[in-house]
């Protein structure tokens, strides 16, 4: 299993209406993506971020499907322009010692094949995640 986790803080000035609509879209897009087995979206407590989400995905094939699904891409295109700080990480019980590199490769190909998504992530004030593009690359 792969638990894909995100934490984020919105840009100052994002309206309550845009915030509510964005969070609702995040909750709904999980219904459109078959590889998501379970998902939670909501306020992030105990840290320095406002919101977070955890998606449960069965395996690497499902993870890649999720990352490239039209509903996820639509969410990125609508939501990332509202975000200031964003952290993405994965927790897995997959015994493959190369799973971290394989997850990073899914992200690398995604950013390479979808330059608009890579640009949105690069434009974030702060980003940490697998295969971070642009100014956030390590």
PDB file of N, CA and C in Angstrom, residues 3-74:
ATOM      1  N   UNK A   3       0.506   5.306   0.895  1.00  0.00           N
ATOM      2  CA  UNK A   3      -0.264   6.416   1.444  1.00  0.00           C
ATOM      3  C   UNK A   3       0.367   7.692   0.892  1.00  0.00           C
ATOM      4  N   UNK A   4      -0.339   8.335  -0.041  1.00  0.00           N
ATOM      5  CA  UNK A   4       0.148   9.579  -0.624  1.00  0.00           C
ATOM      6  C   UNK A   4      -0.401  10.723   0.221  1.00  0.00           C
ATOM      7  N   UNK A   5       0.502  11.505   0.803  1.00  0.00           N
ATOM      8  CA  UNK A   5       0.127  12.538   1.764  1.00  0.00           C
ATOM      9  C   UNK A   5       0.539  13.909   1.245  1.00  0.00           C
ATOM     10  N   UNK A   6      -0.347  14.871   1.427  1.00  0.00           N
ATOM     11  CA  UNK A   6      -0.007  16.248   1.106  1.00  0.00           C
ATOM     12  C   UNK A   6      -0.410  17.138   2.271  1.00  0.00           C
ATOM     13  N   UNK A   7       0.323  18.224   2.425  1.00  0.00           N
ATOM     14  CA  UNK A   7       0.015  19.266   3.408  1.00  0.00           C
ATOM     15  C   UNK A   7       0.208  20.587   2.682  1.00  0.00           C
ATOM     16  N   UNK A   8      -0.691  21.545   2.941  1.00  0.00           N
ATOM     17  CA  UNK A   8      -0.554  22.803   2.223  1.00  0.00           C
ATOM     18  C   UNK A   8      -1.174  23.963   2.987  1.00  0.00           C
ATOM     19  N   UNK A   9      -0.714  25.154   2.604  1.00  0.00           N
ATOM     20  CA  UNK A   9      -1.223  26.417   3.119  1.00  0.00           C
ATOM     21  C   UNK A   9      -1.586  27.274   1.918  1.00  0.00           C
ATOM     22  N   UNK A  10      -2.732  27.905   2.001  1.00  0.00           N
ATOM     23  CA  UNK A  10      -3.208  28.741   0.902  1.00  0.00           C
ATOM     24  C   UNK A  10      -2.524  30.103   0.900  1.00  0.00           C
ATOM     25  N   UNK A  11      -2.525  30.729  -0.268  1.00  0.00           N
ATOM     26  CA  UNK A  11      -1.990  32.079  -0.400  1.00  0.00           C
ATOM     27  C   UNK A  11      -2.863  33.047   0.394  1.00  0.00           C
ATOM     28  N   UNK A  12      -2.261  34.091   0.943  1.00  0.00           N
ATOM     29  CA  UNK A  12      -3.069  35.116   1.603  1.00  0.00           C
ATOM     30  C   UNK A  12      -4.068  35.699   0.599  1.00  0.00           C
ATOM     31  N   UNK A  13      -5.269  35.961   1.068  1.00  0.00           N
ATOM     32  CA  UNK A  13      -6.268  36.579   0.211  1.00  0.00           C
ATOM     33  C   UNK A  13      -7.164  35.628  -0.551  1.00  0.00           C
ATOM     34  N   UNK A  14      -6.938  34.316  -0.446  1.00  0.00           N
ATOM     35  CA  UNK A  14      -7.841  33.368  -1.093  1.00  0.00           C
ATOM     36  C   UNK A  14      -9.191  33.473  -0.387  1.00  0.00           C
ATOM     37  N   UNK A  15     -10.248  33.677  -1.167  1.00  0.00           N
ATOM     38  CA  UNK A  15     -11.575  33.875  -0.582  1.00  0.00           C
ATOM     39  C   UNK A  15     -12.095  32.596   0.068  1.00  0.00           C
ATOM     40  N   UNK A  16     -12.997  32.768   1.013  1.00  0.00           N
ATOM     41  CA  UNK A  16     -13.631  31.624   1.670  1.00  0.00           C
ATOM     42  C   UNK A  16     -14.358  30.765   0.640  1.00  0.00           C
ATOM     43  N   UNK A  17     -14.990  31.405  -0.322  1.00  0.00           N
ATOM     44  CA  UNK A  17     -15.705  30.686  -1.380  1.00  0.00           C
ATOM     45  C   UNK A  17     -14.756  29.812  -2.201  1.00  0.00           C
ATOM     46  N   UNK A  18     -13.605  30.361  -2.598  1.00  0.00           N
ATOM     47  CA  UNK A  18     -12.622  29.576  -3.359  1.00  0.00           C
ATOM     48  C   UNK A  18     -12.049  28.445  -2.523  1.00  0.00           C
ATOM     49  N   UNK A  19     -11.821  28.707  -1.233  1.00  0.00           N
ATOM     50  CA  UNK A  19     -11.294  27.684  -0.334  1.00  0.00           C
ATOM     51  C   UNK A  19     -12.280  26.520  -0.210  1.00  0.00           C
ATOM     52  N   UNK A  20     -13.538  26.822   0.047  1.00  0.00           N
ATOM     53  CA  UNK A  20     -14.570  25.789   0.201  1.00  0.00           C
ATOM     54  C   UNK A  20     -14.729  25.000  -1.102  1.00  0.00           C
ATOM     55  N   UNK A  21     -14.744  25.697  -2.238  1.00  0.00           N
ATOM     56  CA  UNK A  21     -14.901  25.024  -3.534  1.00  0.00           C
ATOM     57  C   UNK A  21     -13.704  24.121  -3.837  1.00  0.00           C
ATOM     58  N   UNK A  22     -12.501  24.587  -3.536  1.00  0.00           N
ATOM     59  CA  UNK A  22     -11.302  23.786  -3.790  1.00  0.00           C
ATOM     60  C   UNK A  22     -11.253  22.528  -2.944  1.00  0.00           C
ATOM     61  N   UNK A  23     -11.574  22.656  -1.664  1.00  0.00           N
ATOM     62  CA  UNK A  23     -11.576  21.486  -0.781  1.00  0.00           C
ATOM     63  C   UNK A  23     -12.667  20.495  -1.196  1.00  0.00           C
ATOM     64  N   UNK A  24     -13.822  21.013  -1.610  1.00  0.00           N
ATOM     65  CA  UNK A  24     -14.895  20.131  -2.090  1.00  0.00           C
ATOM     66  C   UNK A  24     -14.451  19.387  -3.343  1.00  0.00           C
ATOM     67  N   UNK A  25     -13.762  20.081  -4.244  1.00  0.00           N
ATOM     68  CA  UNK A  25     -13.273  19.422  -5.460  1.00  0.00           C
ATOM     69  C   UNK A  25     -12.261  18.340  -5.106  1.00  0.00           C
ATOM     70  N   UNK A  26     -11.419  18.598  -4.121  1.00  0.00           N
ATOM     71  CA  UNK A  26     -10.451  17.580  -3.697  1.00  0.00           C
ATOM     72  C   UNK A  26     -11.169  16.333  -3.181  1.00  0.00           C
ATOM     73  N   UNK A  27     -12.212  16.533  -2.398  1.00  0.00           N
ATOM     74  CA  UNK A  27     -12.955  15.386  -1.854  1.00  0.00           C
ATOM     75  C   UNK A  27     -13.646  14.615  -2.972  1.00  0.00           C
ATOM     76  N   UNK A  28     -14.194  15.328  -3.937  1.00  0.00           N
ATOM     77  CA  UNK A  28     -14.952  14.688  -5.012  1.00  0.00           C
ATOM     78  C   UNK A  28     -14.066  13.978  -6.026  1.00  0.00           C
ATOM     79  N   UNK A  29     -12.874  14.494  -6.281  1.00  0.00           N
ATOM     80  CA  UNK A  29     -12.059  13.879  -7.325  1.00  0.00           C
ATOM     81  C   UNK A  29     -11.637  12.462  -6.949  1.00  0.00           C
ATOM     82  N   UNK A  30     -11.660  12.156  -5.662  1.00  0.00           N
ATOM     83  CA  UNK A  30     -11.331  10.783  -5.266  1.00  0.00           C
ATOM     84  C   UNK A  30     -12.374   9.789  -5.777  1.00  0.00           C
ATOM     85  N   UNK A  31     -13.610  10.241  -5.950  1.00  0.00           N
ATOM     86  CA  UNK A  31     -14.654   9.358  -6.479  1.00  0.00           C
ATOM     87  C   UNK A  31     -14.441   9.037  -7.956  1.00  0.00           C
ATOM     88  N   UNK A  32     -13.715   9.892  -8.660  1.00  0.00           N
ATOM     89  CA  UNK A  32     -13.502   9.716 -10.099  1.00  0.00           C
ATOM     90  C   UNK A  32     -12.270   8.876 -10.415  1.00  0.00           C
ATOM     91  N   UNK A  33     -11.437   8.621  -9.433  1.00  0.00           N
ATOM     92  CA  UNK A  33     -10.167   7.930  -9.678  1.00  0.00           C
ATOM     93  C   UNK A  33     -10.231   6.545  -9.042  1.00  0.00           C
ATOM     94  N   UNK A  34     -10.368   5.506  -9.865  1.00  0.00           N
ATOM     95  CA  UNK A  34     -10.560   4.149  -9.336  1.00  0.00           C
ATOM     96  C   UNK A  34      -9.418   3.638  -8.452  1.00  0.00           C
ATOM     97  N   UNK A  35      -8.201   4.100  -8.675  1.00  0.00           N
ATOM     98  CA  UNK A  35      -7.079   3.566  -7.895  1.00  0.00           C
ATOM     99  C   UNK A  35      -7.052   4.077  -6.456  1.00  0.00           C
ATOM    100  N   UNK A  36      -7.831   5.114  -6.131  1.00  0.00           N
ATOM    101  CA  UNK A  36      -7.903   5.587  -4.744  1.00  0.00           C
ATOM    102  C   UNK A  36      -8.835   4.662  -3.977  1.00  0.00           C
ATOM    103  N   UNK A  37      -8.295   3.979  -2.994  1.00  0.00           N
ATOM    104  CA  UNK A  37      -9.076   3.034  -2.195  1.00  0.00           C
ATOM    105  C   UNK A  37      -9.749   3.718  -1.006  1.00  0.00           C
ATOM    106  N   UNK A  38      -9.122   4.794  -0.502  1.00  0.00           N
ATOM    107  CA  UNK A  38      -9.684   5.585   0.594  1.00  0.00           C
ATOM    108  C   UNK A  38      -8.999   6.941   0.563  1.00  0.00           C
ATOM    109  N   UNK A  39      -9.689   7.944   1.107  1.00  0.00           N
ATOM    110  CA  UNK A  39      -9.114   9.292   1.096  1.00  0.00           C
ATOM    111  C   UNK A  39      -9.708  10.118   2.216  1.00  0.00           C
ATOM    112  N   UNK A  40      -8.884  10.971   2.783  1.00  0.00           N
ATOM    113  CA  UNK A  40      -9.353  11.960   3.750  1.00  0.00           C
ATOM    114  C   UNK A  40      -8.762  13.303   3.327  1.00  0.00           C
ATOM    115  N   UNK A  41      -9.590  14.344   3.386  1.00  0.00           N
ATOM    116  CA  UNK A  41      -9.192  15.717   3.081  1.00  0.00           C
ATOM    117  C   UNK A  41      -9.723  16.595   4.198  1.00  0.00           C
ATOM    118  N   UNK A  42      -8.886  17.459   4.754  1.00  0.00           N
ATOM    119  CA  UNK A  42      -9.398  18.340   5.790  1.00  0.00           C
ATOM    120  C   UNK A  42      -8.330  19.185   6.423  1.00  0.00           C
ATOM    121  N   UNK A  43      -8.696  19.846   7.535  1.00  0.00           N
ATOM    122  CA  UNK A  43      -7.740  20.684   8.251  1.00  0.00           C
ATOM    123  C   UNK A  43      -6.559  19.851   8.755  1.00  0.00           C
ATOM    124  N   UNK A  44      -5.379  20.468   8.751  1.00  0.00           N
ATOM    125  CA  UNK A  44      -4.142  19.842   9.211  1.00  0.00           C
ATOM    126  C   UNK A  44      -3.856  20.380  10.616  1.00  0.00           C
ATOM    127  N   UNK A  45      -3.868  19.503  11.600  1.00  0.00           N
ATOM    128  CA  UNK A  45      -3.609  19.889  12.993  1.00  0.00           C
ATOM    129  C   UNK A  45      -2.233  19.397  13.426  1.00  0.00           C
ATOM    130  N   UNK A  46      -1.589  20.149  14.279  1.00  0.00           N
ATOM    131  CA  UNK A  46      -0.322  19.721  14.854  1.00  0.00           C
ATOM    132  C   UNK A  46       0.884  20.092  14.027  1.00  0.00           C
ATOM    133  N   UNK A  47       0.740  21.045  13.149  1.00  0.00           N
ATOM    134  CA  UNK A  47       1.869  21.451  12.323  1.00  0.00           C
ATOM    135  C   UNK A  47       1.689  22.874  11.845  1.00  0.00           C
ATOM    136  N   UNK A  48       2.427  23.222  10.830  1.00  0.00           N
ATOM    137  CA  UNK A  48       2.427  24.595  10.338  1.00  0.00           C
ATOM    138  C   UNK A  48       1.631  24.768   9.052  1.00  0.00           C
ATOM    139  N   UNK A  49       0.851  23.753   8.672  1.00  0.00           N
ATOM    140  CA  UNK A  49       0.047  23.817   7.456  1.00  0.00           C
ATOM    141  C   UNK A  49      -1.424  23.935   7.809  1.00  0.00           C
ATOM    142  N   UNK A  50      -2.211  24.476   6.869  1.00  0.00           N
ATOM    143  CA  UNK A  50      -3.641  24.661   7.107  1.00  0.00           C
ATOM    144  C   UNK A  50      -4.466  23.423   6.784  1.00  0.00           C
ATOM    145  N   UNK A  51      -4.109  22.721   5.700  1.00  0.00           N
ATOM    146  CA  UNK A  51      -4.916  21.607   5.202  1.00  0.00           C
ATOM    147  C   UNK A  51      -4.019  20.451   4.796  1.00  0.00           C
ATOM    148  N   UNK A  52      -4.645  19.291   4.663  1.00  0.00           N
ATOM    149  CA  UNK A  52      -3.912  18.122   4.221  1.00  0.00           C
ATOM    150  C   UNK A  52      -4.850  17.098   3.621  1.00  0.00           C
ATOM    151  N   UNK A  53      -4.256  16.097   3.001  1.00  0.00           N
ATOM    152  CA  UNK A  53      -5.012  14.988   2.426  1.00  0.00           C
ATOM    153  C   UNK A  53      -4.130  13.752   2.424  1.00  0.00           C
ATOM    154  N   UNK A  54      -4.766  12.611   2.586  1.00  0.00           N
ATOM    155  CA  UNK A  54      -4.080  11.322   2.480  1.00  0.00           C
ATOM    156  C   UNK A  54      -4.922  10.453   1.563  1.00  0.00           C
ATOM    157  N   UNK A  55      -4.270   9.899   0.542  1.00  0.00           N
ATOM    158  CA  UNK A  55      -4.928   8.983  -0.394  1.00  0.00           C
ATOM    159  C   UNK A  55      -4.271   7.617  -0.253  1.00  0.00           C
ATOM    160  N   UNK A  56      -5.083   6.593  -0.132  1.00  0.00           N
ATOM    161  CA  UNK A  56      -4.592   5.219  -0.036  1.00  0.00           C
ATOM    162  C   UNK A  56      -4.671   4.586  -1.419  1.00  0.00           C
ATOM    163  N   UNK A  57      -3.519   4.121  -1.903  1.00  0.00           N
ATOM    164  CA  UNK A  57      -3.421   3.528  -3.239  1.00  0.00           C
ATOM    165  C   UNK A  57      -2.738   2.174  -3.081  1.00  0.00           C
ATOM    166  N   UNK A  58      -3.243   1.194  -3.798  1.00  0.00           N
ATOM    167  CA  UNK A  58      -2.808  -0.186  -3.592  1.00  0.00           C
ATOM    168  C   UNK A  58      -1.364  -0.468  -4.003  1.00  0.00           C
ATOM    169  N   UNK A  59      -0.921   0.073  -5.151  1.00  0.00           N
ATOM    170  CA  UNK A  59       0.394  -0.286  -5.672  1.00  0.00           C
ATOM    171  C   UNK A  59       0.920   0.808  -6.596  1.00  0.00           C
ATOM    172  N   UNK A  60       2.122   0.602  -7.112  1.00  0.00           N
ATOM    173  CA  UNK A  60       2.769   1.599  -7.957  1.00  0.00           C
ATOM    174  C   UNK A  60       1.977   1.859  -9.242  1.00  0.00           C
ATOM    175  N   UNK A  61       1.410   0.837  -9.824  1.00  0.00           N
ATOM    176  CA  UNK A  61       0.600   1.018 -11.031  1.00  0.00           C
ATOM    177  C   UNK A  61      -0.598   1.929 -10.735  1.00  0.00           C
ATOM    178  N   UNK A  62      -1.266   1.706  -9.615  1.00  0.00           N
ATOM    179  CA  UNK A  62      -2.376   2.559  -9.210  1.00  0.00           C
ATOM    180  C   UNK A  62      -1.919   3.971  -8.891  1.00  0.00           C
ATOM    181  N   UNK A  63      -0.730   4.090  -8.316  1.00  0.00           N
ATOM    182  CA  UNK A  63      -0.161   5.396  -7.992  1.00  0.00           C
ATOM    183  C   UNK A  63       0.042   6.211  -9.261  1.00  0.00           C
ATOM    184  N   UNK A  64       0.605   5.558 -10.276  1.00  0.00           N
ATOM    185  CA  UNK A  64       0.830   6.261 -11.549  1.00  0.00           C
ATOM    186  C   UNK A  64      -0.499   6.634 -12.199  1.00  0.00           C
ATOM    187  N   UNK A  65      -1.480   5.742 -12.124  1.00  0.00           N
ATOM    188  CA  UNK A  65      -2.816   6.055 -12.649  1.00  0.00           C
ATOM    189  C   UNK A  65      -3.379   7.285 -11.942  1.00  0.00           C
ATOM    190  N   UNK A  66      -3.263   7.308 -10.623  1.00  0.00           N
ATOM    191  CA  UNK A  66      -3.758   8.425  -9.824  1.00  0.00           C
ATOM    192  C   UNK A  66      -3.076   9.736 -10.211  1.00  0.00           C
ATOM    193  N   UNK A  67      -1.760   9.732 -10.281  1.00  0.00           N
ATOM    194  CA  UNK A  67      -1.008  10.951 -10.571  1.00  0.00           C
ATOM    195  C   UNK A  67      -1.349  11.546 -11.932  1.00  0.00           C
ATOM    196  N   UNK A  68      -1.700  10.698 -12.888  1.00  0.00           N
ATOM    197  CA  UNK A  68      -1.940  11.146 -14.256  1.00  0.00           C
ATOM    198  C   UNK A  68      -3.408  11.140 -14.652  1.00  0.00           C
ATOM    199  N   UNK A  69      -4.291  10.844 -13.719  1.00  0.00           N
ATOM    200  CA  UNK A  69      -5.725  10.792 -14.022  1.00  0.00           C
ATOM    201  C   UNK A  69      -6.237  12.205 -14.329  1.00  0.00           C
ATOM    202  N   UNK A  70      -7.116  12.340 -15.322  1.00  0.00           N
ATOM    203  CA  UNK A  70      -7.644  13.671 -15.657  1.00  0.00           C
ATOM    204  C   UNK A  70      -8.260  14.414 -14.470  1.00  0.00           C
ATOM    205  N   UNK A  71      -8.901  13.721 -13.546  1.00  0.00           N
ATOM    206  CA  UNK A  71      -9.489  14.388 -12.373  1.00  0.00           C
ATOM    207  C   UNK A  71      -8.406  14.965 -11.464  1.00  0.00           C
ATOM    208  N   UNK A  72      -7.291  14.252 -11.318  1.00  0.00           N
ATOM    209  CA  UNK A  72      -6.189  14.762 -10.500  1.00  0.00           C
ATOM    210  C   UNK A  72      -5.513  15.946 -11.187  1.00  0.00           C
ATOM    211  N   UNK A  73      -5.349  15.846 -12.482  1.00  0.00           N
ATOM    212  CA  UNK A  73      -4.735  16.949 -13.230  1.00  0.00           C
ATOM    213  C   UNK A  73      -5.622  18.194 -13.166  1.00  0.00           C
ATOM    214  N   UNK A  74      -6.935  18.004 -13.264  1.00  0.00           N
ATOM    215  CA  UNK A  74      -7.867  19.134 -13.156  1.00  0.00           C
ATOM    216  C   UNK A  74      -7.773  19.767 -11.775  1.00  0.00           C
TER     217      UNK A  74
END
